[in-house]
mmCIF file of C-alpha atoms in Angstrom:
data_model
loop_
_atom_site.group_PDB
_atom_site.id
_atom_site.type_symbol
_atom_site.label_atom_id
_atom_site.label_comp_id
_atom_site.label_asym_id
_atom_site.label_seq_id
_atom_site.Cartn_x
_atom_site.Cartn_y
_atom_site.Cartn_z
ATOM 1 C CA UNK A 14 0.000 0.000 0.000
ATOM 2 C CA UNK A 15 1.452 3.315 -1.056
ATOM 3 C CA UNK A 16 2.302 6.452 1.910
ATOM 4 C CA UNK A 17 2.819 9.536 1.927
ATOM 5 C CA UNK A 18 4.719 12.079 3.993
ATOM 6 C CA UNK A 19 3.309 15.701 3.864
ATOM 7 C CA UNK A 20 5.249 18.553 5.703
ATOM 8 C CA UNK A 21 3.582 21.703 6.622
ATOM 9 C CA UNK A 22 6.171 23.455 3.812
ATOM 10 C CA UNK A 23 3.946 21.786 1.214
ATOM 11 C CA UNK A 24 7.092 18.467 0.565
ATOM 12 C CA UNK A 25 5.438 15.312 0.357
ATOM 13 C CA UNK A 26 7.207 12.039 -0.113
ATOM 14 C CA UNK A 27 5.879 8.639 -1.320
ATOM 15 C CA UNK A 28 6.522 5.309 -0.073
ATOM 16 C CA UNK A 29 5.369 2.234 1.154
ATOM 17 C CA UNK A 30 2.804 2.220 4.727
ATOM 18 C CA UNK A 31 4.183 0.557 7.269
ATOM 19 C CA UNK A 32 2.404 -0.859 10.552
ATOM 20 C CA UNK A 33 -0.813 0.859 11.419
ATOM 21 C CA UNK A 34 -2.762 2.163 7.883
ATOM 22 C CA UNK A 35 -4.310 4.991 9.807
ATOM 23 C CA UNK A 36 -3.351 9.101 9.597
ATOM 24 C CA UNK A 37 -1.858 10.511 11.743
ATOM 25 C CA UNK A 38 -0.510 14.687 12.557
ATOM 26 C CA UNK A 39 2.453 14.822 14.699
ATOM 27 C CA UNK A 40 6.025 16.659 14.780
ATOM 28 C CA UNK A 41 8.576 15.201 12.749
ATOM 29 C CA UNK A 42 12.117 14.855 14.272
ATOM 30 C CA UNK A 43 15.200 12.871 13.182
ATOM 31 C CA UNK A 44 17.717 10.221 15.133
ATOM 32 C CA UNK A 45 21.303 9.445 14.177
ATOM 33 C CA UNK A 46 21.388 6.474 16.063
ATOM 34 C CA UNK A 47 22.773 3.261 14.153
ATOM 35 C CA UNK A 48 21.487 0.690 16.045
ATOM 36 C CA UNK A 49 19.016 0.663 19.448
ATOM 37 C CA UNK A 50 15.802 1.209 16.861
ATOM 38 C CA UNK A 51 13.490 -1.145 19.905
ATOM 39 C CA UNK A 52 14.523 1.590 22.379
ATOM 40 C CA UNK A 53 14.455 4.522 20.505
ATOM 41 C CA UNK A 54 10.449 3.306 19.836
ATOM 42 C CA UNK A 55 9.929 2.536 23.365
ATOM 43 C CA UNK A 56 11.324 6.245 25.072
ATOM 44 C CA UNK A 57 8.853 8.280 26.522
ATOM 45 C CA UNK A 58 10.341 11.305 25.696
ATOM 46 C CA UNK A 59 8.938 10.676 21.960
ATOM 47 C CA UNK A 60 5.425 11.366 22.580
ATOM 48 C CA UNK A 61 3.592 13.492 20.457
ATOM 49 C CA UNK A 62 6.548 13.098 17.444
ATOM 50 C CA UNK A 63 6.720 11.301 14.569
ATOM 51 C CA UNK A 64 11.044 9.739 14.263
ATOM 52 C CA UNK A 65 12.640 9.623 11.230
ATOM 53 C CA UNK A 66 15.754 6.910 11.353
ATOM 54 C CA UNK A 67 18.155 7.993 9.176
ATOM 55 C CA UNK A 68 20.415 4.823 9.076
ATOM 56 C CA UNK A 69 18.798 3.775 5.822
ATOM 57 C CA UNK A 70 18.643 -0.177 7.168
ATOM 58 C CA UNK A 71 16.392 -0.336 10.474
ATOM 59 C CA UNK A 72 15.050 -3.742 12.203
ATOM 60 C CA UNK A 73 17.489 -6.180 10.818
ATOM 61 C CA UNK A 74 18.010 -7.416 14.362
ATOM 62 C CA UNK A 75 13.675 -7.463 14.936
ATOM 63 C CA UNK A 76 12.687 -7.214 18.187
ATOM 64 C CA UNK A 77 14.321 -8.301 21.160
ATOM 65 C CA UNK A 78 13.595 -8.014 25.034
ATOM 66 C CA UNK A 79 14.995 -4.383 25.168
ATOM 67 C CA UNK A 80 12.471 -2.482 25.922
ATOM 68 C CA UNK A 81 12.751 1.142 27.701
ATOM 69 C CA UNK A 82 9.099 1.317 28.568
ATOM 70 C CA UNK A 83 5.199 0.207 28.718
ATOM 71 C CA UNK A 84 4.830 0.786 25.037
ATOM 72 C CA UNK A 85 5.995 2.407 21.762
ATOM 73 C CA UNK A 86 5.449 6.429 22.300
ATOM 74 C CA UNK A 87 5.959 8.076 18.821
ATOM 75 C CA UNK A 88 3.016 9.195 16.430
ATOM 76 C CA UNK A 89 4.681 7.736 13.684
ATOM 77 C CA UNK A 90 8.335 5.791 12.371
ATOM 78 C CA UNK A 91 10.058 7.025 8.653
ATOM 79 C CA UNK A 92 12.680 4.589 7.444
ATOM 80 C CA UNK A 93 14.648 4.045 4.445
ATOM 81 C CA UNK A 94 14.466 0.766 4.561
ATOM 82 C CA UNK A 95 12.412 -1.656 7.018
ATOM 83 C CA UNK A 96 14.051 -5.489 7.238
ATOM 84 C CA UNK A 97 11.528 -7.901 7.013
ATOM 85 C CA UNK A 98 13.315 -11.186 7.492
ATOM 86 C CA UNK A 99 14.996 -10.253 10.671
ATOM 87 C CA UNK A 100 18.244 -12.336 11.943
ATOM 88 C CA UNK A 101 19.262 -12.719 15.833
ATOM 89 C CA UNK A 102 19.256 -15.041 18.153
ATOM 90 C CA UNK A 103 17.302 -12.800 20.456
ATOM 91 C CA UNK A 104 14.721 -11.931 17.897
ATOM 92 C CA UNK A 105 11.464 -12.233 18.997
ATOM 93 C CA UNK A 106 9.467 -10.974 15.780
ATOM 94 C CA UNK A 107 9.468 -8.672 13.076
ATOM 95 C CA UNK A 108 9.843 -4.407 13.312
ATOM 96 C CA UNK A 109 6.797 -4.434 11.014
ATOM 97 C CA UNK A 110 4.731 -6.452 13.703
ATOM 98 C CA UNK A 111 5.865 -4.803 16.367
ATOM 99 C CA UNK A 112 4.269 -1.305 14.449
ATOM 100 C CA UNK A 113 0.758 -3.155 13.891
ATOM 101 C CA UNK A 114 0.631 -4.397 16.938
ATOM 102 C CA UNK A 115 1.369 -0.820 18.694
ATOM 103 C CA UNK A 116 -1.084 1.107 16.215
ATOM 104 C CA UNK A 117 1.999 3.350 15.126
ATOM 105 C CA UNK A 118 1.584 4.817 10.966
ATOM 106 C CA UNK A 119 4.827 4.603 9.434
ATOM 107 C CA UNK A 120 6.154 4.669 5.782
ATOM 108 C CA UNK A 121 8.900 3.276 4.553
ATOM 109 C CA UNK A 122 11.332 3.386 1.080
ATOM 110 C CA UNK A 123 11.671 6.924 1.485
ATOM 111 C CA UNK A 124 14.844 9.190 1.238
ATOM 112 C CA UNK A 125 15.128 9.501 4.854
ATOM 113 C CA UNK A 126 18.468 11.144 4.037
ATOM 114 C CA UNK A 127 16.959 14.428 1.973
ATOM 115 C CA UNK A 128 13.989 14.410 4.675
ATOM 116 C CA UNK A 129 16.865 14.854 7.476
ATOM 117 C CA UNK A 130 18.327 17.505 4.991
ATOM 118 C CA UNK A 131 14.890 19.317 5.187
ATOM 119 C CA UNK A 132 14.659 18.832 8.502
ATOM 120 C CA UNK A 133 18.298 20.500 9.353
ATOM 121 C CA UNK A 134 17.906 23.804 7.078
ATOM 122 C CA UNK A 135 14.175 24.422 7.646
ATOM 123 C CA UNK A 136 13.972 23.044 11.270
ATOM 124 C CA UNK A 137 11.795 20.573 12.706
ATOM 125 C CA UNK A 138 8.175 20.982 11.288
ATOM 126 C CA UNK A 139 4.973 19.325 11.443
ATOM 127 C CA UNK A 140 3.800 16.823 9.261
ATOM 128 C CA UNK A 141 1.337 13.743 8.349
ATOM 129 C CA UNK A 142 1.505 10.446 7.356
ATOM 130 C CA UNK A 143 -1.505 9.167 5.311
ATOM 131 C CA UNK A 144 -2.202 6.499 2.871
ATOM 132 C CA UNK A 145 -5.091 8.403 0.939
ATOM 133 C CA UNK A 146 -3.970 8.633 -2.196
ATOM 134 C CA UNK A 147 -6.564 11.558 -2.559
ATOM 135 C CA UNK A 148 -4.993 14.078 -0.212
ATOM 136 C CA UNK A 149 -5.930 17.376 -0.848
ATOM 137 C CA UNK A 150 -2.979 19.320 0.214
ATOM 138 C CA UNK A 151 -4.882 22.845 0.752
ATOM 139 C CA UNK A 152 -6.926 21.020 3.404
ATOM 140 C CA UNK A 153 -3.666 19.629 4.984
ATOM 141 C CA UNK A 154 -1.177 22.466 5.759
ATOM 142 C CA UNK A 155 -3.687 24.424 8.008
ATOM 143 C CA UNK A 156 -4.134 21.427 9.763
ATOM 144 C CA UNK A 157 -0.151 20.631 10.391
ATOM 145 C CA UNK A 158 0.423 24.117 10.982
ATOM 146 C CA UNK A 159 -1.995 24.185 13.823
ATOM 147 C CA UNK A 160 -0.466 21.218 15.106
ATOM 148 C CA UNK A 161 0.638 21.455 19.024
ATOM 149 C CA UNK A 162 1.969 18.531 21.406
ATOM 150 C CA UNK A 163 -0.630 18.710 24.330
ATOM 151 C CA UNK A 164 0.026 17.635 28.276
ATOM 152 C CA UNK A 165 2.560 14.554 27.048
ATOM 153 C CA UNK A 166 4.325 14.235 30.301
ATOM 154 C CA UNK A 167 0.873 13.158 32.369
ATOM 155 C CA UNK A 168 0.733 10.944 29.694
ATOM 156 C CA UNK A 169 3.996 9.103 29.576
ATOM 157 C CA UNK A 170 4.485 8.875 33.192
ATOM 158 C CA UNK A 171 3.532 6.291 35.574
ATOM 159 C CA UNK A 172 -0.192 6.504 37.465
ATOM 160 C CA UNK A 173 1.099 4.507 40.566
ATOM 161 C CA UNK A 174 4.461 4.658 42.496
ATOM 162 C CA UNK A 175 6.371 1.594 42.269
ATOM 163 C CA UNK A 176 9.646 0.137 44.198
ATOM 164 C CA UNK A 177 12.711 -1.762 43.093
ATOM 165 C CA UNK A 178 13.967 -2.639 46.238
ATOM 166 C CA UNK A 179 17.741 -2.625 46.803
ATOM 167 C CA UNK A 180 19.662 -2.863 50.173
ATOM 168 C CA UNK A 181 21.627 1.020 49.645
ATOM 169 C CA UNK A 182 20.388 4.479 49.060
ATOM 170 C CA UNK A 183 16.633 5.211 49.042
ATOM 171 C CA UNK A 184 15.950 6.990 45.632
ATOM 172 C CA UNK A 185 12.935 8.972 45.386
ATOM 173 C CA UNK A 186 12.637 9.109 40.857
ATOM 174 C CA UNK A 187 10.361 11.195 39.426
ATOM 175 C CA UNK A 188 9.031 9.851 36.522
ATOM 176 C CA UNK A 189 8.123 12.628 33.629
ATOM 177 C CA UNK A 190 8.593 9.531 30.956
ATOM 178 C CA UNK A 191 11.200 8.162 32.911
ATOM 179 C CA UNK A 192 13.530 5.478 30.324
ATOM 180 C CA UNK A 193 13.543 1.865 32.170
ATOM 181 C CA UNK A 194 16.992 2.214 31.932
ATOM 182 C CA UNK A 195 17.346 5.347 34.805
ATOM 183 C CA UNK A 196 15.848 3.269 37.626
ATOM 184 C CA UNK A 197 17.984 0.491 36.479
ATOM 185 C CA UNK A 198 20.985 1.997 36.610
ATOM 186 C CA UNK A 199 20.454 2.752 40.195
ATOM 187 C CA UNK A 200 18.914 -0.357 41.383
ATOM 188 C CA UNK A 201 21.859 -2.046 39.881
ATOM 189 C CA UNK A 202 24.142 -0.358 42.092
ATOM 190 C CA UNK A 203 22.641 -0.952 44.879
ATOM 191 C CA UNK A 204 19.567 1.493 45.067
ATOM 192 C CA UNK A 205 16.236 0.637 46.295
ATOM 193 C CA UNK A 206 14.183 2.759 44.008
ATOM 194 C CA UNK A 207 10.952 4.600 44.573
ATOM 195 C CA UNK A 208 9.395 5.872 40.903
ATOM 196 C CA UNK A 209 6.529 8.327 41.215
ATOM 197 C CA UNK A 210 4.404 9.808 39.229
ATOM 198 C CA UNK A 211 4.821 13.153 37.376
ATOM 199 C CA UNK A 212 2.351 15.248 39.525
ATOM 200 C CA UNK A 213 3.479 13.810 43.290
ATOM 201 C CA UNK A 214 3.912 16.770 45.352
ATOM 202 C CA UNK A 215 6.639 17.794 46.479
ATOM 203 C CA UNK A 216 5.890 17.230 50.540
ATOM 204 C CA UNK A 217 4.570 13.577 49.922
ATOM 205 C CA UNK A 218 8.561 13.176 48.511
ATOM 206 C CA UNK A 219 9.822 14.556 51.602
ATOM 207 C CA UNK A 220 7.861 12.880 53.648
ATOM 208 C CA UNK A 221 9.306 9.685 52.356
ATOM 209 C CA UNK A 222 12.629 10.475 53.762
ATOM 210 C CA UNK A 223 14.619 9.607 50.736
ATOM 211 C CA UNK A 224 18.487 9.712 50.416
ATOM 212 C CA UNK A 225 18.743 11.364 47.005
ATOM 213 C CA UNK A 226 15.639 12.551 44.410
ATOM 214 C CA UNK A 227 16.329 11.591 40.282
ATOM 215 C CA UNK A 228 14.697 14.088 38.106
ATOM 216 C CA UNK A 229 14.031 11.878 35.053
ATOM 217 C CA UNK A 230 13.725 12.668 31.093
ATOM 218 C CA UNK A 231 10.553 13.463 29.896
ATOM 219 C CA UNK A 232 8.478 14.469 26.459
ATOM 220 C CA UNK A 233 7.422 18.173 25.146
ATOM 221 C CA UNK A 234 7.853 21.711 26.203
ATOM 222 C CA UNK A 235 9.619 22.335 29.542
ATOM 223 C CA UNK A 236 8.322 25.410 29.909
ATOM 224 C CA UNK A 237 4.256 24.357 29.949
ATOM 225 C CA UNK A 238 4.502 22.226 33.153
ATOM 226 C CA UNK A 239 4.024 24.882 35.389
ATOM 227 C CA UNK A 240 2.908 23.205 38.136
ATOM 228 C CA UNK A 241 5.635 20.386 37.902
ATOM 229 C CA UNK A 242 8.117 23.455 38.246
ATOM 230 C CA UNK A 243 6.778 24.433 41.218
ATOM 231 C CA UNK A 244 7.298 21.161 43.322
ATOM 232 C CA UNK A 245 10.503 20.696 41.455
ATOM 233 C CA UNK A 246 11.744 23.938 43.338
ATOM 234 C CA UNK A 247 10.305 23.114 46.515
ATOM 235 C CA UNK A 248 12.613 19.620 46.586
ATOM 236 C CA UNK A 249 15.282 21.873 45.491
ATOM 237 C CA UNK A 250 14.610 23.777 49.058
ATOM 238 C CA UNK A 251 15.470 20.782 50.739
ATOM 239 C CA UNK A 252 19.284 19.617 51.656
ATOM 240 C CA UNK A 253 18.153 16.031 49.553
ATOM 241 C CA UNK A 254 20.890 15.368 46.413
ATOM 242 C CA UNK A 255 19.393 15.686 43.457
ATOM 243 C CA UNK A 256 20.156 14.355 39.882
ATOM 244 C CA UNK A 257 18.224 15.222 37.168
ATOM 245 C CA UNK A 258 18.421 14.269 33.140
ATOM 246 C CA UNK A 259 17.124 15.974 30.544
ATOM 247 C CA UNK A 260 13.726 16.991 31.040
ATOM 248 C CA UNK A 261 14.522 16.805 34.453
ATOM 249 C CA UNK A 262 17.438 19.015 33.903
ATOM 250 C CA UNK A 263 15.164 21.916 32.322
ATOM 251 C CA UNK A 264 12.606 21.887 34.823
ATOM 252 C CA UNK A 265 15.159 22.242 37.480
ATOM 253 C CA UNK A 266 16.534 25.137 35.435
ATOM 254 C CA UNK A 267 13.255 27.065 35.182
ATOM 255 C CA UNK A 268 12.587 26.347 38.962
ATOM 256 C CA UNK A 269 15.897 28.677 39.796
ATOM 257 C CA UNK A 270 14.338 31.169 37.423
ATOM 258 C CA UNK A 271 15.931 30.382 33.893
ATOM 259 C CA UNK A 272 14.649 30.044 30.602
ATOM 260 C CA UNK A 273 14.433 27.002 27.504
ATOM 261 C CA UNK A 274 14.384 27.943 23.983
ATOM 262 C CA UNK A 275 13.556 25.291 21.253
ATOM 263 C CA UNK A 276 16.285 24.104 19.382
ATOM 264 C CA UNK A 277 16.148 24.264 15.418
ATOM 265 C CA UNK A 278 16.315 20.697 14.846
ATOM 266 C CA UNK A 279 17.399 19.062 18.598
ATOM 267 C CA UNK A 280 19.552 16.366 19.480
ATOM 268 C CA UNK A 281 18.773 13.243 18.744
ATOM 269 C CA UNK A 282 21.136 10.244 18.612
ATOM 270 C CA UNK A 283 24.195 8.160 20.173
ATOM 271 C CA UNK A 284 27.357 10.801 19.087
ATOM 272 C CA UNK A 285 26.899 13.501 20.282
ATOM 273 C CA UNK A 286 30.289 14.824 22.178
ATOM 274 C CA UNK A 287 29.784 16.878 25.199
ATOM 275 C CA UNK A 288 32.515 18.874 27.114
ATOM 276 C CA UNK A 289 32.665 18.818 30.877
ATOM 277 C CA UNK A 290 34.216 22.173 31.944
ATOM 278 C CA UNK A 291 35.853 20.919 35.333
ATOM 279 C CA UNK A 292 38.025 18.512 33.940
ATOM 280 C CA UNK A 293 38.354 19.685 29.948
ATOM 281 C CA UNK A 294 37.679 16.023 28.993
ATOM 282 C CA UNK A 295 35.230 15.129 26.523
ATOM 283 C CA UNK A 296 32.010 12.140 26.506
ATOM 284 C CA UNK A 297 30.187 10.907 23.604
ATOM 285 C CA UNK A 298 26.368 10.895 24.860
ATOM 286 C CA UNK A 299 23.408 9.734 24.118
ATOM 287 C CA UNK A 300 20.592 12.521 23.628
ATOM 288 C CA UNK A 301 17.087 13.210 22.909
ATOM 289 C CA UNK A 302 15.531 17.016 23.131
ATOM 290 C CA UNK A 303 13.876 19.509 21.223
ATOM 291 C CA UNK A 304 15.157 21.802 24.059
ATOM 292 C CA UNK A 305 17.897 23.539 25.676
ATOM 293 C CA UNK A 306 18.441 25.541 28.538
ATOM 294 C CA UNK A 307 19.703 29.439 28.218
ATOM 295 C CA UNK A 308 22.537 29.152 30.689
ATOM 296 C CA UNK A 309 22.968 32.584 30.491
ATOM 297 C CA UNK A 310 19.659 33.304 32.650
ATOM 298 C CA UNK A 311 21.208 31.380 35.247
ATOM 299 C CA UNK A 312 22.328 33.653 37.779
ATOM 300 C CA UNK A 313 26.164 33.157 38.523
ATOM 301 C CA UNK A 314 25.039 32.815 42.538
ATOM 302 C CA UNK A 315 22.458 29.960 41.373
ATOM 303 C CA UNK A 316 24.525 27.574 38.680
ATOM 304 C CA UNK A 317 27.444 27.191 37.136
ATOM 305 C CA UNK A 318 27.749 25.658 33.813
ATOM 306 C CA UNK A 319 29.026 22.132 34.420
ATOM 307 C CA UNK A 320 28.901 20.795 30.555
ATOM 308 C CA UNK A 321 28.686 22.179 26.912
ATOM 309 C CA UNK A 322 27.987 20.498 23.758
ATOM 310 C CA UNK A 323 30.814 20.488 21.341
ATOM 311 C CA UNK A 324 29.019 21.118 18.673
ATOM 312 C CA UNK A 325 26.936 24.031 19.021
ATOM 313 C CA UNK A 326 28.209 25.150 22.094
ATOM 314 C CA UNK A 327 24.357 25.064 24.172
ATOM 315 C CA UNK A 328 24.582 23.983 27.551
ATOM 316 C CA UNK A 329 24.206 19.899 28.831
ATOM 317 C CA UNK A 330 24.919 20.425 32.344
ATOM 318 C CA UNK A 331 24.389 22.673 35.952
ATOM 319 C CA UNK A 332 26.391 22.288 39.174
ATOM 320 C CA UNK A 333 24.061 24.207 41.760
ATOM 321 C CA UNK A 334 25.724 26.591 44.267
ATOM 322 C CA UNK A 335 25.720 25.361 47.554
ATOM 323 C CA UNK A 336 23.723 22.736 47.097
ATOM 324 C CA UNK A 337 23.772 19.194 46.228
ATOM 325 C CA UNK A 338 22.173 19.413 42.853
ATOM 326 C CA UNK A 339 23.365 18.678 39.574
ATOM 327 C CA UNK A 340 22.020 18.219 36.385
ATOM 328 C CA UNK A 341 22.454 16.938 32.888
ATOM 329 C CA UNK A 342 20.833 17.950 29.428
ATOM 330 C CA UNK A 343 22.841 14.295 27.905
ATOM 331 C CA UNK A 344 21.221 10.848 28.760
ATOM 332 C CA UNK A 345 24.470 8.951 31.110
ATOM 333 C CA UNK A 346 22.192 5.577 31.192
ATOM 334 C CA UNK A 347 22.214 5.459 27.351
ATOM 335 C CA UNK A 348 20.428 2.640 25.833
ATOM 336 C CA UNK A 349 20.656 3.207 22.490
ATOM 337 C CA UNK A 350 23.645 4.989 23.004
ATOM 338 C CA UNK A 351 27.457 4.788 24.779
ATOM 339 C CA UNK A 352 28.385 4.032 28.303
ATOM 340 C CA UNK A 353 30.942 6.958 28.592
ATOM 341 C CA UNK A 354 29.406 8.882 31.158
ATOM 342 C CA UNK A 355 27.744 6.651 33.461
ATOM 343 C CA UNK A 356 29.962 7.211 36.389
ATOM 344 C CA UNK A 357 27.501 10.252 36.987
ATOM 345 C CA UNK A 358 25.338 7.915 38.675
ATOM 346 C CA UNK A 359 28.260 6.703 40.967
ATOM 347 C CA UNK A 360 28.876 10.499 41.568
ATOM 348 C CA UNK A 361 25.373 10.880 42.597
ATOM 349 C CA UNK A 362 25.348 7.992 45.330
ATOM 350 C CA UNK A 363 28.416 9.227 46.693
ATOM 351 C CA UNK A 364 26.951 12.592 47.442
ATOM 352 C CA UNK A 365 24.036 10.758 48.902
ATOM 353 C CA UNK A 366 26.483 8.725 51.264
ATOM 354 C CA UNK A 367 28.462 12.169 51.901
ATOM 355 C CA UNK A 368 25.102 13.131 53.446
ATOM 356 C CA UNK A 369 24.457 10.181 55.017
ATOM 357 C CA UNK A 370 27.619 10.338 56.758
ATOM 358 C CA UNK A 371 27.127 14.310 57.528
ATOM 359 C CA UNK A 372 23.592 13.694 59.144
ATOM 360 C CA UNK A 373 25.249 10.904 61.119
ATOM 361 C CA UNK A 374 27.963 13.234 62.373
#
């Protein structure tokens, strides 16, 4: 069955459909990421977007117990190229199955390569995936023009607090479309984890008594979850450590008073280098934002910048003044992506044991 891609700028591309046959209106965005297509699907932070792959050759490896969530998140897939005779020994059925089964659109046999091109010069736009040959394209660009992403982060995140229990540091994490992979990189070193949902006040956190609060990574604009932002500054009050990750990151940011700004096209992918400005070394990270914070609405009393990207120079990291809060644009628990800086997670235990050991004093 024939597909086509329409962007609000009037460029439509035809292919082949791909998992569910309905239409669907959603933001388009693009990942560089080579491999780690099942967890890509399966993040959260996807909701309300439609992902373009551009490796051209996505779900040779089918799908495979590596999930990083409940469910698939994005409005829609775009791929070069969709393998349909899958080969691993993990492989538990096809890409193409997995997209019927979820109810995702998708096309496929597109130049996913000149889309990304598009995507890069113009900036990340709306569009639709439909497989009416009849489309009447004057009817269609209002429509993907007056396209928002509504409340995604009540959405994505939990409805009922959970535990992973572990015999070291109580985490309290805060799940805005929290990846599996956060909580499991705590409970794995020794964490008993608490996840909560999105809209848990503040004082019911406290109350809990936890050793360290993880902000977690999260869908859509920062900026529109006002009341999120409040509670996240209220736990800042408090002498509890605090990580956060990208979402997290700019919701702790607009808590001390800063601003976001949407980036042309994001960053989405497994390579992207990021510069930590304590030690002048550099980490290939795994990210996934439309987003950024302005670091210069920080006040210099409030933040320091901690890292940069080496790219474009926007800020992936605040060290909080005086207070046991950092925070991180960059995903450090990966998955798709590189391992380089997961020892941010051992950082933030040992300020929770610093505490520990301070209380105990």
């Amino acid at each position: 069955m024939k597909a086509f891609l329409i962007l609000e700028d009037g460029t439509v591309f035809t292919g082949t459909s791909i998992g569910s046959a309905r239409d669907v209106i959603s933001e388009i965005v693009f990942n560089t990421s080579m491999t780690g297509y099942l967890e890509v699907l399966t993040d959260p932070s996807y909701a309300g977007q439609a992902v373009v792959m551009t490796y051209p050759l996505i779900g040779n490896y089918g799908i495979t117990p590596d999930t990083e969530s409940r469910k698939a998140w994005p409005d829609g897939y775009i791929v070069r190229e969709l393998a349909r005779m899958p080969s691993n020994f993990r492989c538990e059925g096809t890409l193409g199955k997995f997209l019927e089964e979820q109810d995702i659109p998708g096309i496929a046999g597109i130049d996913t390569r000149a889309l990304t091109k598009i995507l890069r010069e113009k900036g990340t736009m709306n569009g639709m995936i439909t497989t009416n040959e009849a489309y009447d394209l004057e009817e269609i660009i209002p429509k993907l023009q007056a396209y928002r992403i509504g409340d995604v982060v009540s959405e994505a995140s939990c409805t009922e607090s959970f535990v992973l229990p572990g015999e070291g540091c109580r985490v309290a994490l805060m799940d805005f479309g929290a990846k599996n992979n956060i909580a499991r990189s705590l409970n794995i070193r020794g964490c008993e984890v608490t996840v909560y949902p999105a809209h848990t006040a503040a004082v019911d956190i406290i109350a809990s008594h936890p050793d360290g609060i993880m902000l977690s990574n999260g869908p859509g604009d920062p900026e529109t979850n006002v009341s999120i932002i409040e509670e996240v500054r209220k736990l800042s009050d408090t002498d509890i450590p605090i990580f956060a990750i990208c979402l997290g990151h700019q919701l702790m940011a607009l808590a001390h008073g800063g601003k976001t700004y949407k980036l042309k096209y994001g960053h989405r992918g497994g390579n992207h280098p990021v510069k930590d400005l304590a030690t002048g070394r550099v980490y290939i990270s795994s990210q996934n934002h439309g987003y950024a914070v302005d670091a210069s609405t920080i006040g210099e009393t409030v933040a320091k910048e901690a890292f940069v990207n080496v790219n474009d120079k926007t800020n992936e990291g605040l060290a909080y003044i005086g207070k046991d809060i950092f925070t991180v644009q960059f995903h450090p628990e990966a998955c798709p992506g590189p391992q380089d800086s997961a020892y941010l997670f051992d950082r933030f235990i040992q300020m929770m044991k610093d505490r520990k050991e301070r209380k105990d004093a």
